[in-house]
Amino acid sequence: MPSIHLARRSIVMLIATALTATALNAHAATVSRLVPPSELFTSGNPAPVIARFLPGQLFDLQATVQPDGGQAIVNFAFSVDGQTITNRGSAAGLARTSIVTETGDASVCVDAATGKTTGKPGCHLVAGLPQNSAVISQRAFSKGIAGVHTLEVVAQQTDGTLVRATGNFEIVGIDQLGGHTAKNIIILLGDGMGAAQRTAGRIMAKGYSQGKVNERLAMDTFPYGGMVMTASLNSIVTDSAPGMQNYVTGNKANNNQEGVFPDDTLDAFDNPRVEYLSEYLHSLQGKSLGVVTTADVFDATPAANAVHTSARGNGTGIVDQFLDDRGLTGLTVLMGGGRKWFLPNPSNSVSPQATNGSQRRAANDYVLSDDVVNGWGASRGALDPERDLIGDFQSAGFAYTPDNTALEAAFVSSTPDRLLGLFAYSNMNVSYDKINARRGDSAVVDAFGFPDQPMLDEMTDKALRVLSKNPKGFVAMIEGASIDKQAHLMDSDRWVLEVIEFDRAVAVAKAFAEKNPDTLVIVTADHECSGAAIIGAATTTAAALRSQPDAGKTVVGTYDAAGFPKYTLGADGYPLTTQIDHKLLIGYGANADRYETWLSSAFPTKDTQQPFPPAQSPADPNVRNSDAGYLITGQVAGDQAVHTATDIPLSTFGRGASLFHGLMDNTDVFFNIGQAAVGGVE
């Protein structure tokens, strides 16, 4: 197995003498956290191996050390397989290590190389750690030898006493199978799209005749696939941040976190990093990155392809990192909603700026410490709510398109080299309302203030045209975001149409792969949302439902009474109406309370991420239809349905598709992509 990282990064491995051995006294000193996470450290069991990496993939080493009372940590070393390690043996690497300590009532960051207190705000440790506890870090380590490796940390107190801990990690080998590699990787992620969501989309868009589907969805035609287990590092039920990043780092993250392991500092942007697929393949092969979503681009799924943070809600810093670290990721295309983070907010006001909707704020921005900057070559960042980020993208060579008309115009004479599209203040309008607007009923999209938005398949086509200009290939993540968002709100008709919109983007990607056979296309989800279940169909007409909106269970047809709901599609590929006779009915197993009429709401339920939501939107499902529908009492608190731990389907097409089969952990997907892109397939 070649040591890929040696040819790639020239990382010097130094064999050093370990810290001077000192007799261990009986004391309370301990290592309370060791990163990467491992069962060997947590429970003493060598398996399962939790942290796995591709050869040469970068990741940080970190430990939290609690010293004896009255002592402090003054020195430390990490070793792998008994060899003391260091990062990048250059003058710039002097700040590669750091100790972050909590001393008395003051919170300070101390650079271990210089001994200087940085005074950087927000770097203090989490509550509950004893005085002088230290978080010690060594940045951007990698190893090229396949197999399970032992990691040890040794920290030295002021009295010379040593504190030790041991863990492990694995390097997953890549088989070199010749030149048949996947040049392009397209990951299509239907957020929240479980098996029921896919099935509902198929019933509505394609229909059944005497038990046989009339036509398959594009994603149904993929020849390979399996089921994916979706747990995060800290829960059987993942949120969207680790739900995405587990696919593209090969490692588990805590809920709310992306591109990082958990730590004990309060700085959301200094957590120990793990290299993304985009960073790995950009460094190794020069590939570009494209991120396309119907959500706000700061949202968990798009950010979890390029941004390193423990707080998925830190929008200002997230969008800044997209641009400022494009040299690490190869970011070439970014499209979706989220203009509120890109527009200047000179006053740093908490409220959305009435003039432009900006929600940029210093409080969710970042400035990186020296060890992260020097170890990873990352941009330091700045607390700059006044930044005109759209202007900075344009200065970096990105063509900017604020609406669908501008997006189409950008491709009239040629294809841009780089592309930024921001089509709403926050999340884009859902397909149910966009399609109605294109058919002449624009009341809803007009109320949101951004009536001219592209569909996901249109964005996908433009993104692939830009990305394919790179002869070295690309990684593209294309998200149908509001399958999840509308399932949270239990707005059945709206999320089913989101599945249809998403599948039309899948068809575009499949067509691209058919013309470019060195392309791997993956269709999956990050998790299932709402515990959606296809109950059956209404036993009555649409007119009867409208006349008796509180009919409730009496109109639910199950088994034979469900029959085959028949929707008529328009020329645009979407149902002419979802309010048909004997319509499809959806129930929920992870729902909050809601009032049900089995009818579509005229306006979508309020989106709290929008700075100026339409006044006509119901506040939440607890009040939506409360004057007309019947109450369904849910299983969870609050006013939204929640994610579930249910396995989700994955389908693949193109170069390397056969690598994906059976029951997979979400992290397994990363290593199969690595094999296809680097080692190739037979």
XYZ file of C-alpha atoms in Angstrom:
682
model
C 0.000 0.000 0.000
C 1.750 3.259 -1.082
C 2.128 5.938 1.561
C 0.049 8.548 -0.258
C 0.533 11.294 2.285
C 4.355 11.278 1.884
C 4.130 12.187 -1.786
C 1.318 14.592 -1.071
C 2.413 16.630 1.905
C 6.102 16.062 2.851
C 5.209 15.660 6.514
C 8.334 14.974 8.540
C 8.033 12.190 11.101
C 10.556 12.794 13.872
C 11.550 10.066 16.294
C 12.110 11.953 19.537
C 12.957 10.986 23.058
C 9.804 10.900 25.165
C 9.380 13.285 28.058
C 11.695 12.415 30.953
C 10.176 9.567 32.898
C 9.037 10.505 36.381
C 7.719 8.142 39.012
C 3.966 8.435 39.058
C 2.613 9.562 42.387
C -0.881 8.864 43.630
C -2.856 11.895 42.468
C -6.069 12.956 40.821
C -4.508 14.095 37.565
C -6.247 12.617 34.532
C -6.835 12.928 30.812
C -10.589 13.400 30.536
C -10.789 13.593 26.715
C -8.574 12.244 23.946
C -9.159 13.058 20.271
C -9.646 11.340 17.864
C -12.325 9.547 19.913
C -11.805 5.857 20.588
C -13.286 3.038 22.606
C -9.768 2.146 23.710
C -9.618 5.450 25.602
C -13.273 5.517 26.680
C -13.816 1.936 27.856
C -10.514 0.148 27.446
C -11.865 -1.957 24.583
C -9.763 -1.868 21.380
C -12.878 -2.283 19.204
C -14.899 -1.016 17.573
C -12.419 1.441 16.112
C -14.255 4.763 16.090
C -11.930 7.088 14.172
C -10.875 6.077 10.655
C -9.038 8.034 7.975
C -7.828 7.671 4.422
C -4.045 7.550 3.885
C -2.695 11.077 4.222
C -6.006 12.547 5.406
C -5.344 15.343 7.905
C -6.786 15.390 11.409
C -5.987 17.065 14.720
C -4.804 15.430 17.915
C -6.111 16.863 21.166
C -6.476 16.034 24.831
C -8.071 17.618 27.880
C -5.813 17.224 30.913
C -6.925 17.823 34.498
C -3.790 18.253 36.659
C -3.325 17.802 40.374
C -4.496 20.623 42.597
C -2.044 23.515 42.530
C -0.295 22.162 39.422
C -0.357 23.282 35.774
C 0.457 21.588 32.471
C 3.758 22.881 31.103
C 4.666 20.421 28.355
C 3.181 17.572 26.354
C 3.784 15.165 23.504
C 1.645 12.943 21.308
C 3.016 9.690 19.960
C 1.720 7.173 17.430
C 2.858 3.573 17.671
C 5.509 4.676 20.153
C 7.015 7.405 17.968
C 6.772 11.002 19.191
C 5.306 13.142 16.436
C 5.455 16.700 15.238
C 3.709 18.565 12.424
C 5.465 20.278 9.561
C 9.056 20.665 10.653
C 9.454 24.299 9.681
C 9.810 27.659 11.404
C 6.168 28.368 10.658
C 5.306 25.229 12.567
C 6.529 26.580 15.890
C 2.917 27.469 16.770
C 1.660 24.079 15.718
C 0.955 23.079 19.320
C -1.083 24.925 21.901
C -2.260 24.737 25.460
C -5.552 26.387 26.344
C -5.914 26.729 30.111
C -8.366 27.997 32.685
C -6.628 29.847 35.533
C -8.717 31.046 38.439
C -11.440 33.451 37.354
C -9.651 34.537 34.183
C -9.913 32.731 30.883
C -6.732 32.819 28.848
C -5.232 31.115 25.825
C -1.547 30.268 26.121
C 0.641 29.439 23.127
C 2.846 26.562 24.268
C 5.638 27.500 21.857
C 5.983 31.120 22.994
C 4.398 31.110 26.426
C 2.429 34.211 25.465
C -1.150 34.774 26.560
C -3.185 35.657 23.490
C -6.134 37.147 25.355
C -8.419 35.997 22.566
C -12.061 36.254 23.730
C -14.168 33.143 23.916
C -11.346 30.622 24.148
C -12.002 29.583 27.735
C -12.960 26.083 28.702
C -16.335 24.552 29.367
C -17.773 24.734 32.857
C -17.059 21.985 35.357
C -13.346 21.457 34.762
C -10.987 22.030 37.718
C -8.639 25.006 37.865
C -5.617 24.828 35.531
C -7.233 22.182 33.329
C -5.642 22.307 29.882
C -6.707 21.486 26.352
C -3.570 20.516 24.436
C -3.567 20.319 20.647
C -1.369 19.212 17.784
C -2.754 20.191 14.424
C -2.949 18.651 10.967
C -1.428 15.221 11.569
C -1.695 12.440 9.008
C -0.423 8.924 8.481
C -0.134 6.832 5.352
C 0.274 3.306 6.662
C -2.914 1.237 6.624
C -3.992 -0.474 9.827
C -4.951 0.284 13.414
C -2.530 2.593 15.227
C -2.052 3.380 18.906
C -2.186 7.032 19.979
C -0.669 8.133 23.290
C -0.539 11.536 24.948
C 1.863 12.387 27.762
C 1.467 15.695 29.618
C 3.893 17.084 32.192
C 2.890 19.061 35.288
C 4.955 21.811 36.882
C 6.265 19.306 39.455
C 7.452 16.958 36.702
C 4.698 14.394 37.142
C 3.464 12.811 33.908
C -0.167 12.194 32.993
C -0.852 9.658 30.235
C -3.703 8.301 28.146
C -3.970 5.894 25.224
C -6.405 5.553 22.329
C -6.386 4.260 18.776
C -7.427 5.072 15.205
C -7.352 3.314 11.856
C -5.968 4.196 8.450
C -8.162 2.530 5.821
C -6.078 1.387 2.879
C -6.816 2.164 -0.754
C -6.296 -0.592 -3.313
C -4.554 0.662 -6.435
C -6.636 -0.829 -9.237
C -5.379 1.111 -12.218
C -6.674 4.103 -14.099
C -10.417 3.524 -13.792
C -11.017 6.200 -11.161
C -14.041 8.378 -10.552
C -13.010 11.798 -11.773
C -16.261 13.458 -10.692
C -18.210 12.772 -7.496
C -21.837 13.936 -7.283
C -23.595 13.474 -3.940
C -27.317 14.214 -4.093
C -28.726 14.464 -0.605
C -32.445 14.564 0.046
C -32.476 15.999 3.530
C -34.793 13.957 5.757
C -35.655 11.616 2.872
C -36.382 8.150 4.209
C -37.983 5.244 2.388
C -41.490 6.603 2.957
C -40.574 9.963 1.458
C -39.151 8.297 -1.649
C -42.219 6.084 -1.977
C -44.625 9.006 -1.634
C -42.762 10.908 -4.339
C -43.019 7.899 -6.628
C -46.763 7.458 -6.036
C -47.511 11.116 -6.723
C -45.165 11.610 -9.671
C -45.471 8.259 -11.435
C -48.617 6.458 -10.270
C -49.480 2.763 -10.048
C -51.616 0.493 -12.220
C -52.881 -2.770 -10.756
C -50.007 -2.872 -8.300
C -47.216 -1.988 -10.748
C -45.570 1.420 -10.809
C -46.143 3.130 -14.150
C -42.629 4.550 -14.207
C -39.764 4.754 -11.756
C -38.226 7.843 -10.237
C -34.783 8.683 -11.596
C -33.229 7.610 -8.294
C -35.091 4.264 -8.549
C -33.219 3.443 -11.775
C -29.781 3.414 -10.140
C -28.381 -0.142 -10.303
C -26.646 -0.352 -6.914
C -27.378 0.640 -3.366
C -28.261 -0.398 0.137
C -29.310 0.970 3.495
C -27.405 3.438 5.682
C -27.179 3.659 9.464
C -27.266 7.337 10.382
C -26.209 7.722 14.048
C -24.011 10.637 15.082
C -21.113 10.452 17.541
C -23.314 11.253 20.522
C -26.796 9.955 19.602
C -28.726 7.336 17.679
C -30.715 10.295 16.271
C -28.536 12.592 14.200
C -29.129 16.152 13.155
C -28.164 17.354 9.696
C -24.636 18.537 10.569
C -23.087 15.127 11.352
C -25.698 13.542 9.086
C -23.854 15.118 6.147
C -20.308 15.432 7.441
C -20.094 11.746 8.396
C -20.329 10.990 4.658
C -17.516 13.363 3.714
C -15.014 13.003 6.569
C -15.319 9.285 7.311
C -15.759 10.114 10.979
C -18.589 10.670 13.411
C -19.310 14.158 14.741
C -21.529 15.288 17.579
C -24.913 16.739 16.730
C -24.580 20.435 15.825
C -20.966 19.967 14.705
C -19.390 19.748 11.252
C -15.841 18.994 10.151
C -14.633 18.737 13.763
C -14.427 16.485 16.769
C -15.878 17.677 20.086
C -13.596 19.459 22.552
C -13.704 21.303 25.885
C -13.171 24.873 24.696
C -16.028 27.287 24.104
C -14.620 28.677 20.863
C -16.850 27.173 18.169
C -14.178 27.422 15.467
C -11.107 25.999 17.264
C -12.310 22.399 17.650
C -9.987 19.635 16.422
C -10.495 19.406 12.680
C -10.777 16.449 10.346
C -10.172 16.914 6.634
C -13.192 16.925 4.332
C -13.482 14.943 1.108
C -13.356 18.243 -0.771
C -10.109 19.283 0.954
C -8.528 15.850 0.577
C -9.285 15.536 -3.151
C -8.468 19.192 -3.858
C -5.047 18.764 -2.242
C -4.402 15.350 -3.750
C -5.904 15.753 -7.227
C -6.846 19.411 -7.727
C -10.588 18.808 -7.806
C -13.134 21.624 -7.494
C -16.028 21.794 -5.044
C -19.613 22.735 -5.802
C -22.313 23.181 -3.156
C -25.950 23.565 -4.254
C -28.932 23.653 -1.910
C -32.507 24.849 -1.667
C -31.739 25.876 1.930
C -29.810 28.847 3.235
C -26.188 28.106 2.225
C -25.048 28.442 5.860
C -27.357 25.552 6.792
C -25.966 22.328 8.234
C -25.873 20.190 5.086
C -24.127 22.618 2.726
C -21.718 23.843 5.414
C -20.813 20.265 6.367
C -18.862 19.930 3.116
C -16.378 22.737 3.650
C -16.714 24.481 7.035
C -15.159 23.489 10.365
C -17.218 24.521 13.381
C -18.871 23.060 16.466
C -21.851 25.415 16.121
C -23.865 24.944 12.933
C -25.796 28.162 13.627
C -22.809 30.520 13.414
C -23.866 31.881 10.047
C -21.477 34.804 9.617
C -18.358 32.742 10.222
C -19.676 29.835 8.182
C -20.238 31.792 4.985
C -16.950 33.671 5.464
C -15.091 30.366 5.708
C -16.679 29.183 2.449
C -14.862 31.996 0.636
C -11.751 32.508 2.721
C -10.731 28.833 2.743
C -11.617 28.156 -0.886
C -7.908 27.505 -1.430
C -8.266 24.433 0.795
C -11.576 23.143 -0.583
C -11.493 24.241 -4.226
C -14.894 25.933 -3.841
C -16.051 26.959 -7.305
C -19.863 26.931 -7.073
C -22.090 27.998 -4.177
C -25.844 28.302 -4.780
C -28.947 28.467 -2.607
C -30.525 30.947 -0.231
C -28.834 32.869 2.556
C -28.246 36.389 1.274
C -28.794 37.706 4.814
C -25.296 36.509 5.811
C -23.538 38.123 2.838
C -24.880 41.671 3.138
C -23.061 44.231 5.319
C -24.333 45.088 8.805
C -22.079 48.014 9.804
C -23.886 48.634 13.099
C -23.609 44.954 14.180
C -27.308 45.201 15.049
C -29.032 42.147 16.480
C -32.219 42.757 14.488
C -32.309 42.155 10.717
C -31.329 45.288 8.865
C -34.506 46.731 7.395
C -32.588 48.096 4.418
C -31.102 44.805 3.261
C -32.104 41.997 5.654
C -28.530 41.463 6.833
C -27.990 39.248 9.860
C -24.194 39.363 9.869
C -22.963 39.697 13.445
C -19.624 39.638 15.218
C -21.050 37.225 17.800
C -21.223 34.349 15.302
C -18.028 35.163 13.399
C -14.516 33.945 14.215
C -10.805 34.654 14.473
C -8.673 31.514 14.378
C -5.729 30.908 16.686
C -2.156 30.573 15.431
C -2.018 26.807 15.738
C -5.058 26.319 13.474
C -3.823 28.888 10.943
C -0.297 27.482 10.794
C -1.248 23.825 11.002
C -3.956 23.886 8.361
C -2.997 26.886 6.239
C -6.428 28.293 7.043
C -7.460 31.920 6.769
C -7.373 33.607 10.179
C -10.755 35.310 9.786
C -11.998 38.544 11.327
C -14.953 39.825 13.312
C -16.378 41.906 10.479
C -20.182 42.257 10.387
C -19.638 45.206 8.049
C -18.143 42.926 5.362
C -19.648 42.965 1.873
C -19.199 39.262 1.228
C -20.962 39.299 -2.135
C -18.460 41.908 -3.281
C -15.596 39.786 -1.982
C -16.895 36.745 -3.885
C -17.065 38.847 -7.034
C -13.524 40.130 -6.452
C -12.436 36.497 -6.216
C -13.833 35.864 -9.718
C -17.293 34.514 -8.909
C -20.171 35.502 -11.182
C -23.027 36.559 -8.889
C -26.660 35.782 -9.738
C -29.424 37.062 -7.423
C -32.353 35.436 -9.275
C -33.201 32.898 -11.948
C -33.216 35.481 -14.739
C -29.647 36.475 -13.878
C -28.647 32.811 -13.568
C -29.863 32.076 -17.086
C -28.235 35.243 -18.434
C -24.857 34.252 -16.962
C -24.709 31.289 -19.348
C -25.911 32.930 -22.567
C -22.524 33.628 -24.137
C -20.222 31.384 -22.093
C -19.956 29.372 -18.889
C -18.579 31.231 -15.859
C -15.425 29.931 -14.203
C -16.959 30.386 -10.728
C -20.541 30.917 -9.635
C -22.334 32.349 -6.605
C -26.142 32.282 -6.562
C -28.133 33.645 -3.616
C -31.846 33.547 -4.362
C -33.456 34.454 -1.014
C -32.611 36.028 2.327
C -32.672 32.561 3.910
C -34.161 29.248 2.727
C -35.490 29.268 -0.817
C -39.210 28.948 -1.531
C -40.433 25.374 -1.713
C -41.307 23.781 -5.027
C -45.056 23.700 -4.271
C -45.099 27.494 -4.208
C -42.482 28.078 -6.919
C -44.435 25.898 -9.357
C -47.699 27.663 -8.551
C -45.975 30.987 -9.213
C -44.691 29.807 -12.579
C -48.229 28.747 -13.427
C -49.559 32.222 -12.640
C -50.379 32.162 -8.920
C -47.499 34.113 -7.382
C -49.164 35.281 -4.157
C -46.953 33.178 -1.906
C -43.588 33.829 -3.536
C -44.437 37.519 -3.855
C -45.053 37.615 -0.105
C -41.552 36.258 0.508
C -40.101 39.015 -1.669
C -38.036 36.815 -4.013
C -40.425 35.624 -6.744
C -37.822 34.689 -9.385
C -36.082 31.613 -7.992
C -34.667 28.638 -9.928
C -35.689 25.034 -9.400
C -33.130 22.554 -8.078
C -32.706 20.787 -11.427
C -31.949 24.139 -13.073
C -29.309 24.925 -10.434
C -27.844 21.439 -10.801
C -27.450 21.828 -14.558
C -25.663 25.170 -14.165
C -23.422 23.892 -11.381
C -22.285 20.858 -13.375
C -21.531 23.044 -16.390
C -19.233 25.238 -14.306
C -17.597 22.399 -12.378
C -16.915 20.300 -15.478
C -14.593 23.023 -16.773
C -11.965 21.658 -14.390
C -10.126 18.863 -16.256
C -9.135 17.348 -12.907
C -12.734 16.790 -11.878
C -14.924 17.869 -9.007
C -16.912 17.020 -5.913
C -20.509 18.305 -5.968
C -23.064 18.177 -3.170
C -26.621 18.915 -4.282
C -29.282 19.104 -1.572
C -33.041 18.965 -1.644
C -33.315 20.669 1.732
C -37.010 21.172 2.303
C -38.014 17.528 2.227
C -36.783 17.769 5.801
C -38.016 21.272 6.571
C -41.563 20.590 5.429
C -41.596 17.152 7.097
C -40.676 18.890 10.361
C -43.778 21.012 9.814
C -45.866 17.969 8.806
C -46.903 19.738 5.598
C -47.321 16.567 3.567
C -48.114 17.962 0.127
C -45.191 20.345 0.272
C -42.556 17.778 1.219
C -43.796 15.281 -1.375
C -43.331 17.904 -4.081
C -39.853 18.548 -2.668
C -39.061 14.870 -3.333
C -40.230 15.323 -6.916
C -38.099 18.443 -7.363
C -35.108 16.601 -5.894
C -35.615 13.638 -8.225
C -35.592 15.944 -11.231
C -32.126 17.090 -10.094
C -31.145 13.421 -9.797
C -32.175 12.970 -13.438
C -29.878 15.843 -14.470
C -26.956 14.287 -12.601
C -27.620 10.862 -14.092
C -27.704 12.333 -17.607
C -24.371 14.031 -16.914
C -22.871 10.744 -15.734
C -24.131 8.950 -18.835
C -22.218 11.474 -20.950
C -19.226 11.448 -18.587
C -18.769 7.803 -17.525
C -15.936 8.626 -15.124
C -18.572 10.118 -12.792
C -19.911 8.558 -9.598
C -23.429 9.630 -8.553
C -24.721 8.912 -5.041
C -28.311 9.554 -3.942
C -29.026 9.350 -0.244
C -30.242 11.256 2.820
C -28.689 12.404 6.059
C -31.505 10.936 8.178
C -35.225 10.322 8.094
C -37.469 13.113 9.365
C -40.843 12.877 11.125
C -41.339 9.115 11.038
C -43.422 9.588 7.907
C -45.698 6.697 6.957
C -47.955 6.243 3.951
C -51.252 5.345 5.594
C -53.343 4.988 2.461
C -55.660 7.386 0.672
C -58.742 9.474 1.308
C -62.030 7.666 0.835
C -63.713 10.819 -0.393
C -63.356 13.632 -2.912
C -61.366 16.817 -2.624
C -64.613 18.784 -2.511
C -65.849 16.692 0.395
C -62.604 17.247 2.290
C -62.939 20.993 1.797
C -66.525 20.949 3.024
C -65.691 18.866 6.089
C -62.078 19.771 7.088
C -62.498 18.244 10.558
C -63.554 14.836 9.234
C -60.382 13.316 10.666
C -60.009 9.536 10.788
C -63.341 8.831 9.148
C -61.943 9.658 5.689
C -58.733 7.632 5.995
C -58.827 4.655 3.648
C -56.503 1.799 4.545
C -55.801 -1.539 2.856
C -58.306 -2.098 0.009
C -59.906 1.287 0.596
C -56.635 3.042 -0.230
C -56.668 1.994 -3.870
C -54.249 3.845 -6.162
C -54.271 7.671 -5.919
C -53.976 9.134 -9.408
C -52.336 12.521 -9.933
C -52.196 14.282 -13.288
C -48.847 15.833 -14.140
C -48.426 19.096 -15.992
C -45.912 19.751 -18.737
C -43.495 20.972 -16.032
C -43.425 17.503 -14.455
C -45.356 18.402 -11.293
C -48.943 17.476 -10.357
C -51.490 19.960 -11.679
C -52.945 19.838 -8.174
C -52.378 17.832 -5.014
C -56.037 18.330 -4.036
C -57.304 15.334 -5.979
C -60.140 12.960 -5.175
C -58.918 10.047 -3.046
C -55.592 11.733 -2.413
C -52.526 10.194 -0.790
C -52.559 10.446 3.028
C -49.466 10.637 5.235
C -49.168 9.946 8.951
C -46.249 10.590 11.301
C -44.589 8.581 14.037
C -42.318 11.321 15.420
C -44.832 14.153 15.357
C -45.784 17.031 17.586
C -49.404 18.118 18.030
C -51.061 19.374 14.874
C -54.483 20.116 13.420
C -55.127 18.012 10.326
C -57.491 18.673 7.439
C -55.688 16.433 4.868
C -55.638 19.561 2.638
C -52.771 21.769 1.513
C -52.298 25.058 3.332
C -52.450 28.135 1.150
C -49.260 29.462 2.741
C -46.334 27.435 4.096
C -45.948 27.396 7.863
C -43.686 30.123 9.244
C -39.961 29.686 8.582
C -38.183 31.136 11.623
C -34.941 31.544 9.667
C -36.526 34.134 7.377
C -35.791 37.713 8.502
C -39.128 38.892 7.084
C -41.555 35.916 6.989
C -44.940 36.495 5.334
C -47.624 37.571 7.766
C -49.993 35.021 6.162
C -47.896 32.042 7.249
C -49.308 30.084 10.209
C -46.996 30.334 13.222
C -46.646 26.561 13.662
C -48.587 23.285 13.196
C -50.177 23.756 16.628
C -52.216 26.649 15.270
C -52.319 25.822 11.550
C -55.907 24.751 10.753
C -56.874 25.030 14.446
C -60.155 26.615 13.433
C -60.973 23.876 10.911
C -59.045 20.643 11.372
C -59.032 17.960 14.033
C -56.318 17.658 16.658
C -53.761 14.869 16.336
C -51.753 14.563 19.524
C -48.113 13.845 18.870
C -45.405 11.898 20.648
C -42.852 14.716 21.084
C -42.846 18.071 22.811
C -42.710 21.338 20.936
C -44.429 22.263 17.706
C -42.456 20.293 15.093
C -41.872 16.697 14.148
C -38.360 15.418 14.745
C -35.681 13.308 13.104
C -35.704 9.548 13.644
C -32.976 6.908 13.936
C -34.430 4.890 11.046
C -32.008 3.579 8.392
C -32.288 5.329 5.038
C -31.832 4.182 1.409
C -28.746 4.920 -0.695
C -28.539 4.456 -4.480
C -25.500 4.729 -6.774
C -24.784 5.059 -10.487
C -21.636 5.313 -12.589
C -17.932 4.746 -11.937
C -17.521 2.908 -8.634
C -21.246 2.422 -8.021
C -20.810 -1.289 -7.287
C -18.761 -0.489 -4.176
C -21.948 0.533 -2.375
C -24.170 -2.322 -1.270
C -25.753 -3.938 1.759
C -26.045 -2.268 5.142
C -23.533 0.574 5.527
C -22.578 2.983 8.250
C -22.700 6.539 6.946
C -18.920 6.816 7.448
C -18.384 3.766 5.196
C -19.590 5.837 2.247
C -16.551 8.120 2.563
C -14.071 5.269 2.216
C -15.875 3.827 -0.792
C -15.687 7.243 -2.436
C -11.981 7.383 -1.614
C -11.441 3.997 -3.246
C -13.330 5.060 -6.370
C -11.623 8.462 -6.660
C -8.057 7.528 -5.711
C -7.566 3.795 -6.165
C -10.133 3.223 -8.865
C -12.326 0.219 -9.598
C -11.928 -2.910 -11.666
